C-alpha positions as a Markdown table, in Angstrom:
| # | Residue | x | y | z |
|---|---|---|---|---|
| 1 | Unk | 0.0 | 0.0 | 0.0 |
| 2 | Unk | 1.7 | 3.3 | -0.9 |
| 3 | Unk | 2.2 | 5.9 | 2.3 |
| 4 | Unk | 0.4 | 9.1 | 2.0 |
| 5 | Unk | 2.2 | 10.6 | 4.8 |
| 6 | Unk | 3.0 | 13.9 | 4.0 |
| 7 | Unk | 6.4 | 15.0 | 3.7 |
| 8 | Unk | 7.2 | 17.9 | 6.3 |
| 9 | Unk | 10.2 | 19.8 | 6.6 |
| 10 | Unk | 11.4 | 18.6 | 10.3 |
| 11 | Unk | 10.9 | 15.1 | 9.4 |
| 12 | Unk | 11.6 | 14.4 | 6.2 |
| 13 | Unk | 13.7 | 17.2 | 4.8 |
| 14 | Unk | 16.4 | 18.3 | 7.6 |
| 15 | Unk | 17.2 | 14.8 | 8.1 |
| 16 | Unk | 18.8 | 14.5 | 4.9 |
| 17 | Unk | 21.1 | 17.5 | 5.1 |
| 18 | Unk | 24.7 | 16.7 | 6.6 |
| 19 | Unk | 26.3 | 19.2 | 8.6 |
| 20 | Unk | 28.6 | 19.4 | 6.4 |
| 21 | Unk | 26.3 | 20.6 | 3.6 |
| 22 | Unk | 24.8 | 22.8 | 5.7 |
| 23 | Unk | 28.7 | 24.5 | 6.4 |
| 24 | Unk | 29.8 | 24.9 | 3.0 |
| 25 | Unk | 26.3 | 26.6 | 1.9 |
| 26 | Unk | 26.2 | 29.0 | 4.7 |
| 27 | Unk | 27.9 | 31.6 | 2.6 |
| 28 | Unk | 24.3 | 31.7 | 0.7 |
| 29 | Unk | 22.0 | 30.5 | 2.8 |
| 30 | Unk | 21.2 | 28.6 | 5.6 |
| 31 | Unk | 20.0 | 24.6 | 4.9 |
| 32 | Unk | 18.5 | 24.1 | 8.1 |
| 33 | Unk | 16.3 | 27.3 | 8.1 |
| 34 | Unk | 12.6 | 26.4 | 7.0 |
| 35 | Unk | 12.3 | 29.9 | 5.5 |
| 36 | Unk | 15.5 | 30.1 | 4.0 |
| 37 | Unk | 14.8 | 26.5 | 2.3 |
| 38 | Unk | 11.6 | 27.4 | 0.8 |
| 39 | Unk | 13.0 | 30.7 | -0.5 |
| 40 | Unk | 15.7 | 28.3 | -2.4 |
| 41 | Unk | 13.8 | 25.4 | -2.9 |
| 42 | Unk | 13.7 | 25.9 | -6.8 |
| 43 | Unk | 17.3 | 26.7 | -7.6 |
| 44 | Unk | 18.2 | 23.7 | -4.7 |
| 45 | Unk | 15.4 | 20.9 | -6.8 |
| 46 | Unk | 17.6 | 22.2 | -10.2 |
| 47 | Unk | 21.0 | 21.3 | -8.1 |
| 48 | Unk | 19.8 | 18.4 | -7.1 |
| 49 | Unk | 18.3 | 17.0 | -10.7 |
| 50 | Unk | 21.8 | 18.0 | -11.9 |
| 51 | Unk | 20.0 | 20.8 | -14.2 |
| 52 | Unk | 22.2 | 23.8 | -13.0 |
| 53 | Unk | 25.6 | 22.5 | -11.8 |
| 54 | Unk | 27.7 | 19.4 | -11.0 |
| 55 | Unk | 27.3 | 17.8 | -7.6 |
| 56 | Unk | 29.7 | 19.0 | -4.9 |
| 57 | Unk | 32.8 | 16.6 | -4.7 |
| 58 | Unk | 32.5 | 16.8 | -1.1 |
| 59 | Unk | 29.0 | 15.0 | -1.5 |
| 60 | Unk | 28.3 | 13.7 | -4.1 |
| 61 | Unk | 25.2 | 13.4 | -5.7 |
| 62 | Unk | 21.9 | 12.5 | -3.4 |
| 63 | Unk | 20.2 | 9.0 | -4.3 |
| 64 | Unk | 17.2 | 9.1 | -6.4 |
| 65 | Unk | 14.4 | 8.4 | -3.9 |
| 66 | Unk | 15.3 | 11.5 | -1.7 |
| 67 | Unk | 15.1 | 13.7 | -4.7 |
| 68 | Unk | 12.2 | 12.8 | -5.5 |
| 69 | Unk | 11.1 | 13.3 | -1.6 |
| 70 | Unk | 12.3 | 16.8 | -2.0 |
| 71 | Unk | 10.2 | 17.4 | -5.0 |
| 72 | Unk | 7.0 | 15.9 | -3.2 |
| 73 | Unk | 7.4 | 18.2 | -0.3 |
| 74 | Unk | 8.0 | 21.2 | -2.8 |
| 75 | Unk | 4.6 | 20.1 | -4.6 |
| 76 | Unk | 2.7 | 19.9 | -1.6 |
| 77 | Unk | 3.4 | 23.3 | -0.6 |
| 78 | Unk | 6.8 | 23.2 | 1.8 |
| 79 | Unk | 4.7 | 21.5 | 4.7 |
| 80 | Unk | 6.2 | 21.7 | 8.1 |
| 81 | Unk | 5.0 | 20.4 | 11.7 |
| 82 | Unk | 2.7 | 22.4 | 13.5 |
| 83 | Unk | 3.3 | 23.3 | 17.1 |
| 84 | Unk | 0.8 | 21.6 | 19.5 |
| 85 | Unk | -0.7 | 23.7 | 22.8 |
| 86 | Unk | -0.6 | 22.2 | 26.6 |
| 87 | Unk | -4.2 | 22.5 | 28.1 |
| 88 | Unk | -4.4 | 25.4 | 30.9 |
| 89 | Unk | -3.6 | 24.8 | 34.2 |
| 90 | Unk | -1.7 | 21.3 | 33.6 |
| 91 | Unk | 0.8 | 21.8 | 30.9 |
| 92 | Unk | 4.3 | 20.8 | 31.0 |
| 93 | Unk | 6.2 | 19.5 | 34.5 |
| 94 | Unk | 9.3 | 17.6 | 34.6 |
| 95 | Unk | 10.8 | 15.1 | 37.3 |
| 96 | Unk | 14.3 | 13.8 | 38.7 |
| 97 | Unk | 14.8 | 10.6 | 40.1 |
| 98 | Unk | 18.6 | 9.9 | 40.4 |
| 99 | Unk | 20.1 | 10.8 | 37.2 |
| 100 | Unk | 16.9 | 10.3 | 35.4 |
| 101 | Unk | 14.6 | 13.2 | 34.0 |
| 102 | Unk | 11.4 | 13.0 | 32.9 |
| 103 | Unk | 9.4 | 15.7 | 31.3 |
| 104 | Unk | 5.4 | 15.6 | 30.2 |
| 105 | Unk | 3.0 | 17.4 | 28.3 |
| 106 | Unk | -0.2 | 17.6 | 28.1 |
| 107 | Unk | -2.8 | 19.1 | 26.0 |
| 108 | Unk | -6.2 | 18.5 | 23.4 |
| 109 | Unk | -5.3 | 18.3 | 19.9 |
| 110 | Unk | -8.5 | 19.0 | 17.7 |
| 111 | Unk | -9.2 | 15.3 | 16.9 |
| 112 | Unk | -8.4 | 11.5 | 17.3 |
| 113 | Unk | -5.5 | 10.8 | 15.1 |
| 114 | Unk | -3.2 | 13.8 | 15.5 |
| 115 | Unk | 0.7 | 12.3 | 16.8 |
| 116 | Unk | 2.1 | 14.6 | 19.3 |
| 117 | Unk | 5.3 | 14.7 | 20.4 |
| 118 | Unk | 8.3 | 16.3 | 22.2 |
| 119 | Unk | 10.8 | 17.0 | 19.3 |
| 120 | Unk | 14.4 | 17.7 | 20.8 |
| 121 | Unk | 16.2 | 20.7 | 19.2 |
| 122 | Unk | 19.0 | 21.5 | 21.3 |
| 123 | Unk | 20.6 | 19.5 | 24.2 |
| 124 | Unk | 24.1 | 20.4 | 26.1 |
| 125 | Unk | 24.6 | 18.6 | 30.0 |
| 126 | Unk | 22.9 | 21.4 | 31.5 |
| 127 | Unk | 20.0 | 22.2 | 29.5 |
| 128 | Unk | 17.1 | 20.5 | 27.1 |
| 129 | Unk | 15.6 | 22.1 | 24.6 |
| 130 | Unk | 12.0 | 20.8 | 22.7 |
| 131 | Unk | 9.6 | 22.1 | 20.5 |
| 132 | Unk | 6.2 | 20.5 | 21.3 |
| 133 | Unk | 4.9 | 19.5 | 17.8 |
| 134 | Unk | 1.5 | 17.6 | 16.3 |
| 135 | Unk | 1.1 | 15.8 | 13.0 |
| 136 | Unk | -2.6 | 15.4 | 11.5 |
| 137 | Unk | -3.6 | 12.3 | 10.6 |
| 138 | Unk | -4.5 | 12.0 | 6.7 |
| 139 | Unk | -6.8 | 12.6 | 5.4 |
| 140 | Unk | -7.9 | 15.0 | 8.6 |
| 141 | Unk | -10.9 | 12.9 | 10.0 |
| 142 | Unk | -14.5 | 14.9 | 11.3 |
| 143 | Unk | -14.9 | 14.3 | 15.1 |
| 144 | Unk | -14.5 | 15.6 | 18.8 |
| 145 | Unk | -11.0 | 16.9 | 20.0 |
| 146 | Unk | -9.0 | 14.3 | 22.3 |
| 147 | Unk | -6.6 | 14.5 | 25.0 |
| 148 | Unk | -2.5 | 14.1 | 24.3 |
| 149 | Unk | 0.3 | 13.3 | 26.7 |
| 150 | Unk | 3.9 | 13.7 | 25.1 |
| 151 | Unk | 6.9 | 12.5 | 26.9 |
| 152 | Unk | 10.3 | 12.5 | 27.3 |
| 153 | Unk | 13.2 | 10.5 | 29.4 |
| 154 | Unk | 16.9 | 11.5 | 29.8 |
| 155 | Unk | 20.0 | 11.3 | 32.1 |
| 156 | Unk | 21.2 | 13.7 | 33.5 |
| 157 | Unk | 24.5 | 13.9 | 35.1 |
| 158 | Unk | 24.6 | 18.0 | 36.3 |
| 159 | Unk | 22.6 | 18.6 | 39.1 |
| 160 | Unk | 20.9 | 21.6 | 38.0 |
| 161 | Unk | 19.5 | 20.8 | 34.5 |
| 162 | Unk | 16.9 | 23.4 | 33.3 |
| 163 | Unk | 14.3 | 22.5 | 30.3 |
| 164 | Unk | 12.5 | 24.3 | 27.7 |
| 165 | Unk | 10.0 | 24.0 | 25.7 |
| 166 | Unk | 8.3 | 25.9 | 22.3 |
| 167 | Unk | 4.6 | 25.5 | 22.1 |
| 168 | Unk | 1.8 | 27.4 | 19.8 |
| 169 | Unk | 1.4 | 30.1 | 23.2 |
| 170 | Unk | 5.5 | 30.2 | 23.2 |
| 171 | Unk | 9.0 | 29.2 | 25.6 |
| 172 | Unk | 8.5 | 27.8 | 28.9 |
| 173 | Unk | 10.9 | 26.6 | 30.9 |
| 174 | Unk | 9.7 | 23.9 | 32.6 |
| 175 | Unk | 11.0 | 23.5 | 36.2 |
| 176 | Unk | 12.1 | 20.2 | 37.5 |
| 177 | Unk | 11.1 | 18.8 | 40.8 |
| 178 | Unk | 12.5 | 16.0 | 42.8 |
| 179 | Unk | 11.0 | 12.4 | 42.4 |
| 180 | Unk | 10.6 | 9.0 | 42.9 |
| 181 | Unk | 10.2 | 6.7 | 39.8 |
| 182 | Unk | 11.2 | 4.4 | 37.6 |
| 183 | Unk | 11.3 | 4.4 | 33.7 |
| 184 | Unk | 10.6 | 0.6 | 32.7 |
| 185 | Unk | 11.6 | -1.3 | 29.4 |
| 186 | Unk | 9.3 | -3.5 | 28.1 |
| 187 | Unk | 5.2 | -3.1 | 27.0 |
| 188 | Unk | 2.6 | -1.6 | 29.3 |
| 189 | Unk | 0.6 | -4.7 | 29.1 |
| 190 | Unk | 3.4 | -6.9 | 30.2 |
| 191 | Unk | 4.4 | -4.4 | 33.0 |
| 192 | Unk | 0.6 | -4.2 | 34.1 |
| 193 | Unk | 0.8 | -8.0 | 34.3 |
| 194 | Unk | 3.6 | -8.7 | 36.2 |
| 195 | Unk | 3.0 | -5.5 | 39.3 |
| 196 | Unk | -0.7 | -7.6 | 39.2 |
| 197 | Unk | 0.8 | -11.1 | 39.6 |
| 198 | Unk | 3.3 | -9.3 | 42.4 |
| 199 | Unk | 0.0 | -8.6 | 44.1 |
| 200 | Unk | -0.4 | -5.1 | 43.6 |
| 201 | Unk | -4.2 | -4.6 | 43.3 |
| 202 | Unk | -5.0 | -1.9 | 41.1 |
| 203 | Unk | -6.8 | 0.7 | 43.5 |
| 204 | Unk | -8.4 | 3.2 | 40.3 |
| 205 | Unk | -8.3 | 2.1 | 36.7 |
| 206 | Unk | -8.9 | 4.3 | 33.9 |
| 207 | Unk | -9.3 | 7.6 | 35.7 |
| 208 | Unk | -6.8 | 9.2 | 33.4 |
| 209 | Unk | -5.4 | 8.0 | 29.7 |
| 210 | Unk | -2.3 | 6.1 | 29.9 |
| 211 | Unk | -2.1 | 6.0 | 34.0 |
| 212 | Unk | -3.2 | 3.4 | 36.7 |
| 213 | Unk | -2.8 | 3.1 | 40.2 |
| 214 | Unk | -1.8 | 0.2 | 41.8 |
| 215 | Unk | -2.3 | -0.8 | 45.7 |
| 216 | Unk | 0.0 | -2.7 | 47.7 |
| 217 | Unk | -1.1 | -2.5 | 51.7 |
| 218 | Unk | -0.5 | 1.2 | 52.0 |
| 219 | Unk | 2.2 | 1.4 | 49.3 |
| 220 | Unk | 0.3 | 3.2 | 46.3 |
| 221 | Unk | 2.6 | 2.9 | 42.6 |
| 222 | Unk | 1.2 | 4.5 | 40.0 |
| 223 | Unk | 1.8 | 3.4 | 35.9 |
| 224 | Unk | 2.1 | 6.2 | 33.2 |
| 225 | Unk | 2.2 | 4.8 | 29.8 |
| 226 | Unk | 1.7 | 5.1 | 26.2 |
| 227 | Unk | 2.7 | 3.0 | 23.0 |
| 228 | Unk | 6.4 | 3.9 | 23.7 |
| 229 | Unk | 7.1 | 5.1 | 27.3 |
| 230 | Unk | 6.2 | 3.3 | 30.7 |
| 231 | Unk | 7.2 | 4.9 | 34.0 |
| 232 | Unk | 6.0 | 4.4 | 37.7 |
| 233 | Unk | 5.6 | 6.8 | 39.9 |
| 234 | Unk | 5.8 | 6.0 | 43.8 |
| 235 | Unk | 7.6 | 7.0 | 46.9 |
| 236 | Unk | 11.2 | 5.0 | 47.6 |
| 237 | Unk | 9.8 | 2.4 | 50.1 |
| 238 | Unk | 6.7 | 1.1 | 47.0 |
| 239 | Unk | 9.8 | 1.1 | 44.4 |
| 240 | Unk | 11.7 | -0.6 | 46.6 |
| 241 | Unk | 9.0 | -3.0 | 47.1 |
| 242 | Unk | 8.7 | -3.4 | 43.2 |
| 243 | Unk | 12.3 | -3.5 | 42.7 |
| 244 | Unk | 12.8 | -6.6 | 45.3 |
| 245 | Unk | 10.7 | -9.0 | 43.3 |
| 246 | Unk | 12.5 | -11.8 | 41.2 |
| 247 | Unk | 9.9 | -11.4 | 38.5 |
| 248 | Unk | 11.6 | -8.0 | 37.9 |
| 249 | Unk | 14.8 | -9.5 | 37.7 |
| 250 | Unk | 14.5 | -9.7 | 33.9 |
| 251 | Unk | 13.0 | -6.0 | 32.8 |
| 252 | Unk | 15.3 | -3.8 | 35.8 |
């Protein structure tokens, strides 16, 4: 079945430029500037079909498949991401457990089907930078608007890490609190399966997307997830509950 994804600049197009093709143009214009891309885009398609000079020899020519990417992101009208917004009064907050960070979002996008993600733009060991970014689904289907939560996990060595993020309203920096939790390899089901056959009882189910609460005596653990994250939440003595068992042995 062919894919009708659209092409869009931060995904498609910026990924194929090197660094180094982005140095030795600078002199003319910028590469990785959306702007300055689709103010070249026909003199840089006429490069690239070898229709107005030779391929650089520090290059070489690009293969035939991303040229033709280009040209179906030049016909569909230099598409780029769109940046999301974080609902009002929840928003971004961001965690530290050890060395780990973790850092949320949340927000409505205007209907089921929209991806929504944390995109990282910048990182150095004292900072993280995102732009908060949504995707339509295609075609654009009719229907209500639906919660998101977008996430992101990172070490962190520094102790004093700040974090940024660009929405639709603007920059936030995001402030990061101290935690207890764990970020877990391995599928939500299987997770969910193994705390319940530990014995954890799960205490509220479904009272938010992607998070449950699980109950063991008066240790409370709570499982954030999605297709590609799982994290849970709890103070040290329910971790270290959840970290003691054998049947952990394997995913920890």
């Amino acid at each position: 079945m062919a894919d009708n994804r659209v092409p869009r600049f931060e995904l498609h197009i910026k990924p194929l430029i090197r660094l180094l093709d982005r140095d030795k143009m600078l002199g003319w214009f910028d590469l990785y500037s959306y702007e300055q891309v689709v103010l070249n885009a026909k003199g840089i398609r006429q490069v690239l079909k070898g229709h107005a000079m030779p391929p650089p020899a520090w290059g070489g020519p690009w293969p035939q498949e991303w040229i033709d990417l280009f040209g179906r992101w030049v016909d569909a009208g230099f598409p780029r991401l769109e940046l999301a917004s974080v609902a009002a009064g929840a928003g971004y907050s961001a965690a530290r457990s050890g060395s780990q960070i973790s850092i949320t979002a949340r927000g409505r996008v205007p209907v089921e089907g929209y991806r929504v993600w944390l995109d990282l733009t910048s990182v150095s060991p004292d900072h993280r930078a995102y732009n908060l970014v949504q995707e339509p689904p295609i075609p654009v289907p009719v229907g209500p608007d639906r919660t998101f939560v977008a996430r992101d996990q990172f070490d962190a060595a520094a102790s004093d890490v700040t974090v940024t993020v660009v929405d639709a309203n603007g920059s936030h920096v995001v402030p990061v609190a101290a935690a207890s939790f764990l970020n877990v390899p391995g599928a939500p089901t299987m997770i969910r399966e193994q705390i319940a056959i530990q014995g954890w009882i799960v205490s509220r189910k479904g009272h938010v997307d992607g998070l449950e609460q699980f109950r063991l005596g008066e240790h409370v653990l709570e499982v954030e997830y999605d297709a590609a994250f799982t994290q849970i939440n709890g103070n040290v003595e329910a971790l270290a509950i959840f970290r003691s068992q054998d049947k952990f042995s394997k995913i920890l």
